[in-house]
Amino acid sequence: MRASRTRIVGVLAGCLADLALGDPQRGHPVAVFGRAAAQLERLTYRDTRLAGALHVSLAVGAVGLLGATVQRSAARSPLWSTAATAAATWVALGGTSLTRTGREMAQLLDRGDVAAARRLLPSLCGRDPDRLDLAGLTRAALESVAENTSDAQVAALLWAAAGGLPAVLVYRAINTLDAMIGHRSPRYRRFGWAAARLDDLANYAAARLTAVLVVLCAPLVRGSPVAAVQAWQRDAARHPSPNAGVVEAAFAGALGVRLGGPTHYHHELQIRPTLGDGCPPGAADLRRAVVLSRLVQLAAALGVAATLGNGQRGQCRRP
């Protein structure tokens, strides 16, 4: 992978910022984009796939244009280029906030505080918490930690490493639109189709890399790499998402738990396939999942650093 020194330093600095600070507490650019996309939807919405594709094209295209403009301006100075890449990587990552919320959820579930756990669940996923008991909340939280290990960390790192500032911002825009309109509610069944399919493409490689890292890191949480591979190969293809199924199955096998089953969203009830062949997860399993998620995130960051560093050395050797 050919990458400049500024990109290497910028991506790693963004990782360190996320590790130390988590998500920005105020004025998060992702939230700003979400509000802008919602305003745009008031103009673009029609109950058709074509209208949805236009909406996604306009929103993602605007972010890509902004990112490319910023990168061109920052390229005049290595310091500003590094800082811009670091800032974009930081706001696109969500690994630290994910693990913090996962740990907090495990504490609430350990105490049996269902009401507080229901209030916290929307910070992790879009399911209907009022329909979930203690076991349902635990499974929803663990599945969300698994899926977002890929979406909120590994995928963002890959796009930052591959394309720098514009690529990581475009990825985060795609992922945000999928969360907003990429579900199969009556309003978005057709309008959100393009957002969902584009997100599937953007996360395809990252989901499989995440599963590989889950297999490699499983022994560090007293998990089974063999069971992770078996669940991935046996169960992932039956999941409705081509990416979430891969990661959730790998987590289920690694942790020795069973995921899947009835899944309540505000707009529908889905009967998900069984992933893994263990027992339903408890709060202790959720804690292990959070640790496994953090290990995978760190492994991905180290892998990106090594890959970019090797690419830079390769460039230096050329006559």
mmCIF file of N, CA and C in Angstrom, residues 114 118 121 127-137 139-140 262-270:
data_model
loop_
_atom_site.group_PDB
_atom_site.id
_atom_site.type_symbol
_atom_site.label_atom_id
_atom_site.label_comp_id
_atom_site.label_asym_id
_atom_site.label_seq_id
_atom_site.Cartn_x
_atom_site.Cartn_y
_atom_site.Cartn_z
ATOM 1 N N VAL A 114 -32.997 -3.359 34.703
ATOM 2 C CA VAL A 114 -33.562 -3.439 33.357
ATOM 3 C C VAL A 114 -33.957 -2.054 32.841
ATOM 4 N N ARG A 118 -32.463 -0.450 29.478
ATOM 5 C CA ARG A 118 -33.313 -0.079 28.345
ATOM 6 C C ARG A 118 -33.038 1.357 27.897
ATOM 7 N N LEU A 121 -29.645 1.251 25.911
ATOM 8 C CA LEU A 121 -29.522 0.447 24.694
ATOM 9 C C LEU A 121 -29.526 1.262 23.407
ATOM 10 N N ARG A 127 -32.686 -1.154 18.250
ATOM 11 C CA ARG A 127 -33.774 -2.057 18.603
ATOM 12 C C ARG A 127 -34.740 -1.399 19.580
ATOM 13 N N ASP A 128 -35.907 -2.010 19.745
ATOM 14 C CA ASP A 128 -36.933 -1.472 20.626
ATOM 15 C C ASP A 128 -36.680 -1.985 22.037
ATOM 16 N N PRO A 129 -36.109 -1.183 22.934
ATOM 17 C CA PRO A 129 -35.734 -1.694 24.251
ATOM 18 C C PRO A 129 -36.915 -2.069 25.124
ATOM 19 N N ASP A 130 -38.068 -1.451 24.884
ATOM 20 C CA ASP A 130 -39.220 -1.723 25.736
ATOM 21 C C ASP A 130 -39.731 -3.156 25.585
ATOM 22 N N ARG A 131 -39.357 -3.814 24.508
ATOM 23 C CA ARG A 131 -39.803 -5.187 24.273
ATOM 24 C C ARG A 131 -38.802 -6.229 24.788
ATOM 25 N N LEU A 132 -37.705 -5.772 25.367
ATOM 26 C CA LEU A 132 -36.625 -6.684 25.735
ATOM 27 C C LEU A 132 -36.525 -6.859 27.245
ATOM 28 N N ASP A 133 -36.383 -8.121 27.662
ATOM 29 C CA ASP A 133 -36.113 -8.424 29.056
ATOM 30 C C ASP A 133 -34.604 -8.455 29.276
ATOM 31 N N LEU A 134 -34.171 -8.945 30.435
ATOM 32 C CA LEU A 134 -32.747 -8.952 30.760
ATOM 33 C C LEU A 134 -31.943 -9.743 29.737
ATOM 34 N N ALA A 135 -32.438 -10.925 29.370
ATOM 35 C CA ALA A 135 -31.719 -11.754 28.392
ATOM 36 C C ALA A 135 -31.691 -11.087 27.021
ATOM 37 N N GLY A 136 -32.800 -10.475 26.621
ATOM 38 C CA GLY A 136 -32.871 -9.819 25.322
ATOM 39 C C GLY A 136 -31.956 -8.607 25.246
ATOM 40 N N LEU A 137 -31.873 -7.867 26.340
ATOM 41 C CA LEU A 137 -30.977 -6.715 26.384
ATOM 42 C C LEU A 137 -29.513 -7.157 26.297
ATOM 43 N N ARG A 139 -28.311 -9.921 24.879
ATOM 44 C CA ARG A 139 -28.009 -10.382 23.515
ATOM 45 C C ARG A 139 -27.914 -9.195 22.563
ATOM 46 N N ALA A 140 -28.827 -8.242 22.669
ATOM 47 C CA ALA A 140 -28.792 -7.080 21.779
ATOM 48 C C ALA A 140 -27.492 -6.303 21.959
ATOM 49 N N PRO A 262 -35.407 -14.010 17.874
ATOM 50 C CA PRO A 262 -36.326 -12.883 17.664
ATOM 51 C C PRO A 262 -35.634 -11.556 17.957
ATOM 52 N N THR A 263 -35.740 -10.617 17.003
ATOM 53 C CA THR A 263 -35.058 -9.333 17.117
ATOM 54 C C THR A 263 -36.074 -8.221 16.875
ATOM 55 N N HIS A 264 -36.351 -7.453 17.923
ATOM 56 C CA HIS A 264 -37.401 -6.438 17.864
ATOM 57 C C HIS A 264 -36.821 -5.084 17.473
ATOM 58 N N TYR A 265 -37.316 -4.554 16.351
ATOM 59 C CA TYR A 265 -37.070 -3.165 15.979
ATOM 60 C C TYR A 265 -38.371 -2.393 16.146
ATOM 61 N N HIS A 266 -38.268 -1.072 16.099
ATOM 62 C CA HIS A 266 -39.484 -0.267 16.259
ATOM 63 C C HIS A 266 -40.457 -0.516 15.116
ATOM 64 N N HIS A 267 -39.921 -0.876 13.943
ATOM 65 C CA HIS A 267 -40.783 -1.010 12.772
ATOM 66 C C HIS A 267 -41.152 -2.443 12.438
ATOM 67 N N GLU A 268 -40.475 -3.436 13.038
ATOM 68 C CA GLU A 268 -40.775 -4.823 12.695
ATOM 69 C C GLU A 268 -40.112 -5.785 13.672
ATOM 70 N N LEU A 269 -40.590 -7.033 13.633
ATOM 71 C CA LEU A 269 -39.958 -8.133 14.345
ATOM 72 C C LEU A 269 -39.277 -9.027 13.326
ATOM 73 N N GLN A 270 -37.977 -9.264 13.490
ATOM 74 C CA GLN A 270 -37.225 -10.168 12.629
ATOM 75 C C GLN A 270 -36.873 -11.426 13.420
#
